[in-house]
Coordinates of N, CA, C and O in Angstrom, one line a residue:
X1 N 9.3 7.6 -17.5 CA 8.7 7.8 -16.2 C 9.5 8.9 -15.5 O 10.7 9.0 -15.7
X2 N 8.7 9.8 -14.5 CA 9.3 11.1 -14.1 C 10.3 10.6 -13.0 O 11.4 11.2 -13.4
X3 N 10.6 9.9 -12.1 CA 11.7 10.0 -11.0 C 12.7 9.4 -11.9 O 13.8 9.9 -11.7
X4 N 12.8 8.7 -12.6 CA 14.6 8.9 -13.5 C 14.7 9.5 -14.6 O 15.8 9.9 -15.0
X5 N 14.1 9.6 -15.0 CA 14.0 11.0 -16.4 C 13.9 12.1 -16.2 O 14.2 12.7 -17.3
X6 N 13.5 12.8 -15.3 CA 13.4 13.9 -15.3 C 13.9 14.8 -13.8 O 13.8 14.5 -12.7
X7 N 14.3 16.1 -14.4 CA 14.8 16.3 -12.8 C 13.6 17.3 -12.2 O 14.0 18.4 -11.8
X8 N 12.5 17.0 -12.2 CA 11.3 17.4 -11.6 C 11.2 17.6 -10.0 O 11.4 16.5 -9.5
X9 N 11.0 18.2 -9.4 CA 11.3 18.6 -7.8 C 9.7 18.0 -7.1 O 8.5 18.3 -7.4
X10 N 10.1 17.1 -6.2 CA 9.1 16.7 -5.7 C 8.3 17.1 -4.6 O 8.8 17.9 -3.8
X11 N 7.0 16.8 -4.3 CA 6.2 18.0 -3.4 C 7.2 17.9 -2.0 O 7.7 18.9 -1.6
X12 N 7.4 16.9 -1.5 CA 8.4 16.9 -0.4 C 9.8 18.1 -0.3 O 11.0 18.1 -0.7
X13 N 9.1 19.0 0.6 CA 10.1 20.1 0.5 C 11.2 19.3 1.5 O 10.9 18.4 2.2
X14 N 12.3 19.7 1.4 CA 13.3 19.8 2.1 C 13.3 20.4 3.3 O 12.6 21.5 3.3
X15 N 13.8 20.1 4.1 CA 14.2 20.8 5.7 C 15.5 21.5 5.9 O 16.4 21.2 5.1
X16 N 15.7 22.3 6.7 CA 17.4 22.6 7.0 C 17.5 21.4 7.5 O 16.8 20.5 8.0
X17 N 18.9 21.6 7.2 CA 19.2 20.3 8.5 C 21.0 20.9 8.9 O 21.7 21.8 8.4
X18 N 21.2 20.0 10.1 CA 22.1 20.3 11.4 C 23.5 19.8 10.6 O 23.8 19.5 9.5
X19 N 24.0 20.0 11.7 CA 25.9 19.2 11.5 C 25.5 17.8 10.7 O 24.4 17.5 10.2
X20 N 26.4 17.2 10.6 CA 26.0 16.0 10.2 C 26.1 14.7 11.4 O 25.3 13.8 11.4
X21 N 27.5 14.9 12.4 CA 27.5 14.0 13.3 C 26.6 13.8 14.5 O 26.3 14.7 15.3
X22 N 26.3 12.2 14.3 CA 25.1 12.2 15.7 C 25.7 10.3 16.3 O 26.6 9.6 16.0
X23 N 25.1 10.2 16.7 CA 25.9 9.0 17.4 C 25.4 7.5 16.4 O 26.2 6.6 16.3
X24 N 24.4 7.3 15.9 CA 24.1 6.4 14.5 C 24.4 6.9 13.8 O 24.0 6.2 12.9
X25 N 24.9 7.6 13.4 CA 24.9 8.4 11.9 C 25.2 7.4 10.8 O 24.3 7.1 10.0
X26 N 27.1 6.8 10.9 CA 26.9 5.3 10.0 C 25.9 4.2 9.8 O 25.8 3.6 8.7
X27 N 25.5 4.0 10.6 CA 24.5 3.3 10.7 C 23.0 3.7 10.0 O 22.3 2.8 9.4
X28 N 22.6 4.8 10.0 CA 21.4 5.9 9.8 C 22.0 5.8 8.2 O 21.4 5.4 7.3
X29 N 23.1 6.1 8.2 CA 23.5 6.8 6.5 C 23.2 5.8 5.6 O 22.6 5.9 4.6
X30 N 23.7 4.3 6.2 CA 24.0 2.9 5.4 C 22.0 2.5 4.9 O 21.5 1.9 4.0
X31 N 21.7 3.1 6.1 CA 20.2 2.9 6.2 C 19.6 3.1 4.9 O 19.3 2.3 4.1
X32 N 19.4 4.7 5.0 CA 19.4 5.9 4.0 C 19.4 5.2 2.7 O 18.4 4.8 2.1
X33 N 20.9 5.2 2.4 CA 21.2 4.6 1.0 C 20.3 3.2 0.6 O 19.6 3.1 -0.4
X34 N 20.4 2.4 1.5 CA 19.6 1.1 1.2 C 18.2 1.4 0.7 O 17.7 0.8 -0.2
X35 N 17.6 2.4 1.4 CA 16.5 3.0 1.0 C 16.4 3.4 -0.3 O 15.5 2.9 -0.8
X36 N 17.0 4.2 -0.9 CA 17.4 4.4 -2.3 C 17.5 3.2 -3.3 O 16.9 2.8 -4.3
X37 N 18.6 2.8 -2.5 CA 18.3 1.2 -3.3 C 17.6 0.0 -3.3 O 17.8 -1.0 -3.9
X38 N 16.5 0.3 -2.3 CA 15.5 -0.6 -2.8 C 14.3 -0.1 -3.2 O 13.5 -1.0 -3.6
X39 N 13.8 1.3 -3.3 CA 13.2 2.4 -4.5 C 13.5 1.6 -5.7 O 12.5 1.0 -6.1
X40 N 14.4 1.5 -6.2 CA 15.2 1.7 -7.3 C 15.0 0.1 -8.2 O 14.9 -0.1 -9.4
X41 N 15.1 -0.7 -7.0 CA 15.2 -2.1 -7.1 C 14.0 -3.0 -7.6 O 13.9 -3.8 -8.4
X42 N 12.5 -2.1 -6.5 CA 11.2 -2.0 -7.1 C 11.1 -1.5 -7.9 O 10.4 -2.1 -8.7
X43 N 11.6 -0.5 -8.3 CA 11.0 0.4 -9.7 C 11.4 -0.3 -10.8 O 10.8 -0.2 -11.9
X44 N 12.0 -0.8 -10.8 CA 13.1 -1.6 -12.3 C 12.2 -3.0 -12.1 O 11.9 -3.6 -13.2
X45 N 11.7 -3.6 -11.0 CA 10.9 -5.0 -11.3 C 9.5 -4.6 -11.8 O 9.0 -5.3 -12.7
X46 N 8.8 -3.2 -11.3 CA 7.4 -2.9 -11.6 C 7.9 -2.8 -13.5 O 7.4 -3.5 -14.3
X47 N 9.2 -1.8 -13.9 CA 8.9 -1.7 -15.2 C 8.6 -3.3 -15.8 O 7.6 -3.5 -16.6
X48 N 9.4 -4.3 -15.5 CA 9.5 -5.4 -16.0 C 7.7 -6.0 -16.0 O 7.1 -6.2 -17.1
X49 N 7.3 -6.3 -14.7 CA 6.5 -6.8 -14.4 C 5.1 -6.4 -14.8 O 4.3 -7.3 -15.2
X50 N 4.7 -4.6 -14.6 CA 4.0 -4.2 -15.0 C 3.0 -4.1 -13.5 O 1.9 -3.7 -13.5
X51 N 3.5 -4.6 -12.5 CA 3.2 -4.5 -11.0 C 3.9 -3.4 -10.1 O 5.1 -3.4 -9.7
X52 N 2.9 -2.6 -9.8 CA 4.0 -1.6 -8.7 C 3.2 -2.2 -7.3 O 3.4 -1.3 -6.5
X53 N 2.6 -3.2 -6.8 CA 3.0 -3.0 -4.9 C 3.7 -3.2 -4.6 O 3.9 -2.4 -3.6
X54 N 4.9 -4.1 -5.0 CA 6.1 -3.9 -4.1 C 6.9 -2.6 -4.0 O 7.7 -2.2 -3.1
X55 N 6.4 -1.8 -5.3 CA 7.1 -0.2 -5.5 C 6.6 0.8 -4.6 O 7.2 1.7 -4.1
X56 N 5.2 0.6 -4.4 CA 4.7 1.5 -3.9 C 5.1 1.6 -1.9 O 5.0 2.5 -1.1
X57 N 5.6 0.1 -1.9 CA 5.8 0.4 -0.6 C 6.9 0.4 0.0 O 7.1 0.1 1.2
X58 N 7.8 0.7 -0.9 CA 9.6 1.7 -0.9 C 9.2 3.5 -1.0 O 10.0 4.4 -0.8
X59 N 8.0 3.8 -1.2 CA 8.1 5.1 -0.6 C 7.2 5.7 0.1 O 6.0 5.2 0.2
X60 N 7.5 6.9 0.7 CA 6.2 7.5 1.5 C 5.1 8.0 0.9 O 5.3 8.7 -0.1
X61 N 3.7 7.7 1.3 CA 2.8 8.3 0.7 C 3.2 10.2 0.7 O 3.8 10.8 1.5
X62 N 2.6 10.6 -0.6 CA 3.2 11.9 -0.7 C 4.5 12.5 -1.9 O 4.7 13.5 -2.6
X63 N 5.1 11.5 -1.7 CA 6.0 11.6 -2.8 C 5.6 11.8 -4.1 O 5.1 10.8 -4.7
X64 N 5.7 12.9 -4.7 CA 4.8 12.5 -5.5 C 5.6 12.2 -6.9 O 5.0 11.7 -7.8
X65 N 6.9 12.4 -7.0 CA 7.5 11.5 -8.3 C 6.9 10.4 -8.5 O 6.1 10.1 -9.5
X66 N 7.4 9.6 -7.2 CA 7.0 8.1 -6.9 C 5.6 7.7 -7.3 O 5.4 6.8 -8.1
X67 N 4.6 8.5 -6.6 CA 3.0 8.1 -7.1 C 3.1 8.5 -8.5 O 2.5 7.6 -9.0
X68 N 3.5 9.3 -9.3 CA 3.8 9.5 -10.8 C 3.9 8.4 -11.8 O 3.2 7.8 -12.7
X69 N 5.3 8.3 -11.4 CA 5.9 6.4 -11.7 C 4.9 5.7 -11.4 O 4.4 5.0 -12.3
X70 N 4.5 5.6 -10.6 CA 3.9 4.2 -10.2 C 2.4 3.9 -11.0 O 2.0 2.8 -11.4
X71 N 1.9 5.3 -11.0 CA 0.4 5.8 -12.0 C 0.9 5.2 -13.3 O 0.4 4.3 -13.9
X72 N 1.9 5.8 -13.6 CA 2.4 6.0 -15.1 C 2.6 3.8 -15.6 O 2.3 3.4 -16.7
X73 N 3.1 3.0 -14.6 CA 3.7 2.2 -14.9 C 1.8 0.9 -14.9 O 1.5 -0.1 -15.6
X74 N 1.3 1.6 -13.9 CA -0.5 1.0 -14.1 C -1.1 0.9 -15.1 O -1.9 0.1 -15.5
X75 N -0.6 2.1 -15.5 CA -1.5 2.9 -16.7 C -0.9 2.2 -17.8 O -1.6 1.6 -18.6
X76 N 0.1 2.1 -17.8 CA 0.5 1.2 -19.3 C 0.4 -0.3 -19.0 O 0.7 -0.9 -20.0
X77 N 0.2 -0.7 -18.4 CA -0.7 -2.2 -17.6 C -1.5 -2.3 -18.5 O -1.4 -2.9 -19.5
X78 N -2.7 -1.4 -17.8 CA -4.0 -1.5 -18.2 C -4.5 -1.1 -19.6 O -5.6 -1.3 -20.1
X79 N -3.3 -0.3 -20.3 CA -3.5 -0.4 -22.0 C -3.1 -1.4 -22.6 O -3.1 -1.6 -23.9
X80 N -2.4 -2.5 -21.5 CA -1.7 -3.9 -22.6 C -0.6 -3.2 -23.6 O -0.3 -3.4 -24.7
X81 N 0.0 -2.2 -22.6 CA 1.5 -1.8 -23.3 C 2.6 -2.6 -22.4 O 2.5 -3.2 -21.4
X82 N 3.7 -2.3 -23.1 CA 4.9 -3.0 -22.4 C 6.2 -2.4 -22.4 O 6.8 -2.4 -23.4
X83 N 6.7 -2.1 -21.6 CA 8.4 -1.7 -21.3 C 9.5 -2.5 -22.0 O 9.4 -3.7 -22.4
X84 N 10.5 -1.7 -22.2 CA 12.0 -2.5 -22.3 C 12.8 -2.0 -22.3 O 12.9 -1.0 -23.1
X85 N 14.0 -2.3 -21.4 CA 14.9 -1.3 -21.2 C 14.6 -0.3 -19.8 O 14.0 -0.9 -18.9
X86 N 14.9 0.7 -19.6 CA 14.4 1.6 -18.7 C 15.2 1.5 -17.4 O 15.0 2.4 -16.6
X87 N 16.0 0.5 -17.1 CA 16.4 0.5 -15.5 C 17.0 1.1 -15.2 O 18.0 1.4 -15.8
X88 N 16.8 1.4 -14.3 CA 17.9 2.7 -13.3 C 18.5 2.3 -12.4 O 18.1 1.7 -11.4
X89 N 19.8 2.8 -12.4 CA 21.0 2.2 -11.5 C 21.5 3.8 -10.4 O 21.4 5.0 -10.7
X90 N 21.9 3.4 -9.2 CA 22.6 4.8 -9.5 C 23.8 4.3 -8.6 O 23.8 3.1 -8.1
X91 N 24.7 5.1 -8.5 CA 26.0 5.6 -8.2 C 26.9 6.3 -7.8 O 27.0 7.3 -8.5
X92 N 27.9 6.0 -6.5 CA 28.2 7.0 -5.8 C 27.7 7.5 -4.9 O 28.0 8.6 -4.5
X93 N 26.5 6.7 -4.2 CA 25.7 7.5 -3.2 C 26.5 8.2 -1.8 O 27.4 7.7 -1.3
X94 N 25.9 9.4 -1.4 CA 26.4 9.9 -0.5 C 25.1 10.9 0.5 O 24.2 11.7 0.1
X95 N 25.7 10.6 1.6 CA 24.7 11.3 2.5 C 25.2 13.0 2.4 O 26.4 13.3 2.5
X96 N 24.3 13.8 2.1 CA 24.7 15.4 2.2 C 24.3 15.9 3.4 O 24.9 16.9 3.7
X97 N 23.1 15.4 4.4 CA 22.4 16.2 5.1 C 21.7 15.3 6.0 O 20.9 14.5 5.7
X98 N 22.2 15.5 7.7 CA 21.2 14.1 8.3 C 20.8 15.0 9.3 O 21.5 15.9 9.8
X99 N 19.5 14.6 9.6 CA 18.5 15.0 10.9 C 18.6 13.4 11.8 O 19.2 12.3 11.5
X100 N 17.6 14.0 13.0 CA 17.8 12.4 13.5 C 16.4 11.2 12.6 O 16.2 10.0 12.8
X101 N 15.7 12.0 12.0 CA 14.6 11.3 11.3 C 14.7 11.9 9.7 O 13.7 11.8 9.0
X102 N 15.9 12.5 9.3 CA 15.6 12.7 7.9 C 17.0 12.7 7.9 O 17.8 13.0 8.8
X103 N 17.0 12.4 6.4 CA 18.6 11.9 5.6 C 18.3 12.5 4.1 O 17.3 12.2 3.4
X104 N 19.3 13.3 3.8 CA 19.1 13.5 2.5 C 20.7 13.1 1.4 O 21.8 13.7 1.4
X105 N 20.3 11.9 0.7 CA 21.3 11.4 -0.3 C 21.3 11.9 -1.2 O 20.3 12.2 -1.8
X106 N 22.4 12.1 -1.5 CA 22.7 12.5 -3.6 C 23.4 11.5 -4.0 O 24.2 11.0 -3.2
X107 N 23.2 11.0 -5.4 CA 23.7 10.2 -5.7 C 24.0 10.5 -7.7 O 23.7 11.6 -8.2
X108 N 24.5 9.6 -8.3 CA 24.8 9.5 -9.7 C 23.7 8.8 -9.8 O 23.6 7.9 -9.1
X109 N 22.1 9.1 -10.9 CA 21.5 7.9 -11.2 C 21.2 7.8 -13.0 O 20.5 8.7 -13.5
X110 N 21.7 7.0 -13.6 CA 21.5 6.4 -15.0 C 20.0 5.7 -15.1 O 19.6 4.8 -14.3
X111 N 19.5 6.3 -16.2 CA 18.3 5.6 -16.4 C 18.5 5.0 -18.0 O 18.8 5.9 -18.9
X112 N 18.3 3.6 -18.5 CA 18.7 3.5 -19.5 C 17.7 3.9 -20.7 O 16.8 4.8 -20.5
X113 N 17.8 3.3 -21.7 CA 17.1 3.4 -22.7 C 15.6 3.3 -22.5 O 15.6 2.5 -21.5
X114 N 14.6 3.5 -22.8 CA 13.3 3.0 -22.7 C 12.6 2.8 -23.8 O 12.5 3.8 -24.5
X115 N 11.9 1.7 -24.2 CA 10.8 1.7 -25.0 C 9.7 1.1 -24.8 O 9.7 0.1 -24.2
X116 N 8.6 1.7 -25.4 CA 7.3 1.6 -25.0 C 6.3 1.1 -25.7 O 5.7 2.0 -26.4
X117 N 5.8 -0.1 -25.8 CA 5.3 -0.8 -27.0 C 4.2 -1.0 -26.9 O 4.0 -1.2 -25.7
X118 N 2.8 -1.1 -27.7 CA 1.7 -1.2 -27.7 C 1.4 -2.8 -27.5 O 2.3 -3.6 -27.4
X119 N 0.1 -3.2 -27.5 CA -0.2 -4.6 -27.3 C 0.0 -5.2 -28.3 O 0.0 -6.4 -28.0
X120 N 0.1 -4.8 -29.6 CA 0.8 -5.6 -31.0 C 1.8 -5.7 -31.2 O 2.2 -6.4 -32.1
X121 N 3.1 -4.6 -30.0 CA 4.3 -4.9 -30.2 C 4.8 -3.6 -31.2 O 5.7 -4.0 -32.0
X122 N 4.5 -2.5 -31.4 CA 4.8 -1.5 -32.3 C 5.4 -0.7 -31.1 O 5.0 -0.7 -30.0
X123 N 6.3 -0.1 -31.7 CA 7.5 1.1 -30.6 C 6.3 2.5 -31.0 O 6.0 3.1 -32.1
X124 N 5.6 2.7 -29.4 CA 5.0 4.3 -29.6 C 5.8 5.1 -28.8 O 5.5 6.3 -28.8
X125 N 6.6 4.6 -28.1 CA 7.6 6.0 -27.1 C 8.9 5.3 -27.1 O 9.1 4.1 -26.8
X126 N 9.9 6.5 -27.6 CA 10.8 5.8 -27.1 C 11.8 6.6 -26.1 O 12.2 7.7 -26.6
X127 N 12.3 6.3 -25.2 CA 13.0 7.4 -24.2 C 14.8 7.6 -24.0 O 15.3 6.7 -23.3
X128 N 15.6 8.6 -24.6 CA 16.8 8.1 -24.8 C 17.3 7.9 -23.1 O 16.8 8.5 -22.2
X129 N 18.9 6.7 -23.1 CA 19.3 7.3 -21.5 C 19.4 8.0 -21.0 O 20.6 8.2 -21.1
X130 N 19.0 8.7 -20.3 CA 19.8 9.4 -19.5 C 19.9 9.7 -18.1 O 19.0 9.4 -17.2
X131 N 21.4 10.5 -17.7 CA 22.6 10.4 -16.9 C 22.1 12.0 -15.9 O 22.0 13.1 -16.5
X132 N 21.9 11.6 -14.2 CA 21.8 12.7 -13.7 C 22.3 12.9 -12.4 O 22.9 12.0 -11.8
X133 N 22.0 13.9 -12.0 CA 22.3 13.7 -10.1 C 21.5 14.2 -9.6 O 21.1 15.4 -9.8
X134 N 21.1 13.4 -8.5 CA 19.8 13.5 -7.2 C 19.6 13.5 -6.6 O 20.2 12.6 -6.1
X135 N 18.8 14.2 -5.5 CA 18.8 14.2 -4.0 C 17.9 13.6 -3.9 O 17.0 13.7 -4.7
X136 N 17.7 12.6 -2.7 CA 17.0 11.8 -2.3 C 16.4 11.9 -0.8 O 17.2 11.7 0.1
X137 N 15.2 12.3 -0.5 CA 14.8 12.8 1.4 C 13.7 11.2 2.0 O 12.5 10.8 2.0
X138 N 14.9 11.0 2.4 CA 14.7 10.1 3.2 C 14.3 9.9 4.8 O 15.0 10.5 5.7
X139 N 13.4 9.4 5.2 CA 12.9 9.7 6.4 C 12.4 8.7 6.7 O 11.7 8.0 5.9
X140 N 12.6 8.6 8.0 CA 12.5 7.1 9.1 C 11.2 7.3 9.7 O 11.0 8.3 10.5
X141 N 10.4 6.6 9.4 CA 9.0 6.7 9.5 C 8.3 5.1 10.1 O 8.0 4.2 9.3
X142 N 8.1 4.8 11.9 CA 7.9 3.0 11.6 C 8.9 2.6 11.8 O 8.8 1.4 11.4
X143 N 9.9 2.8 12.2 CA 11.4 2.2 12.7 C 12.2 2.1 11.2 O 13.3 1.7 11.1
X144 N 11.5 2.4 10.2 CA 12.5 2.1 9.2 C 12.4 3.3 8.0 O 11.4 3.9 7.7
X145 N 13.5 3.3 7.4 CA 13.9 4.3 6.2 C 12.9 4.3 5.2 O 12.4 3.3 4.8
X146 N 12.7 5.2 4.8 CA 12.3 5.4 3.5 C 12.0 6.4 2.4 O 12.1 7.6 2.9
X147 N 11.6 6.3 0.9 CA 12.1 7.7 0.5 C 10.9 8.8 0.4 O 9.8 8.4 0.1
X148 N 11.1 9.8 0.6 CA 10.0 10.6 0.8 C 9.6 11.6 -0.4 O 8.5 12.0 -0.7
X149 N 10.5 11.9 -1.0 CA 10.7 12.4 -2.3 C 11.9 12.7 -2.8 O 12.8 12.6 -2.0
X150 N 12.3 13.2 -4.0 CA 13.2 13.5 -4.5 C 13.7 14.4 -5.7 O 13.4 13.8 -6.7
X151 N 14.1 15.3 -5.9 CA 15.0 16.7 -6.6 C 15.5 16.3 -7.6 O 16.2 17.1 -8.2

């Protein structure tokens, strides 16, 4: 699936952004990240599950990695295929860039092994791990964080 496999640039352009200090900022940044990590948290239960609502509502409409994955993870639903393996972790997160409504994180993210099995159980894809680094544009949208796309 495209948001951990691939480092595809998402429609969500980036903004300049200012200094970094603002009077939440700790607070805002800790935000930020959690946002990341519960992207991340849904996406690894939809692989399991073969359900993305809970995925779809860790990001902004627009994103379009996110709507990618999430098509991508339907679609193999609805052929009676099945995942294994695939989860993505990441690490090291850090804020590079804060507005007072946008946050942009980079982080370490590992996507593991993936395979992709038909409804008889036969390997038709298989995806090796891999190891990248990301930016993540996060934006507070509704009193609360979330991810808007990602680099």
């Amino acid at each position: 699936t495209g948001s951990s496999r691939s480092s595809s640039a998402s429609s969500a352009t980036p903004t300049p952004t200012t200094s970094l200090p603002t009077s939440s900022a700790p607070d805002d940044d800790h935000l930020a990240i959690q946002a990341v990590e519960r992207y991340y948290a849904a996406f690894n239960a939809a692989l399991k599950s073969l359900k993305t609502d809970q995925m779809r509502k860790e990001f902004f409409p627009g994103c379009l990695i996110c709507e990618q994955d999430a098509d991508t993870i339907d679609s193999v639903a609805l052929q009676g295929r099945t995942h294994s393996g695939g989860d993505v972790k990441i690490g090291s997160p850090s804020v590079t860039n804060r507005q007072p409504t946008r946050i942009v994180v980079q982080a370490n993210v590992v996507a593991e092994r993936l395979i992709l099995k038909d409804a008889a159980g036969r390997i038709v894809k298989e995806e090796p791990q891999v190891t990248t680094i990301k930016s993540f544009f996060i934006v507070k949208a509704g009193g609360r964080w979330i991810l808007e796309g990602m680099t």
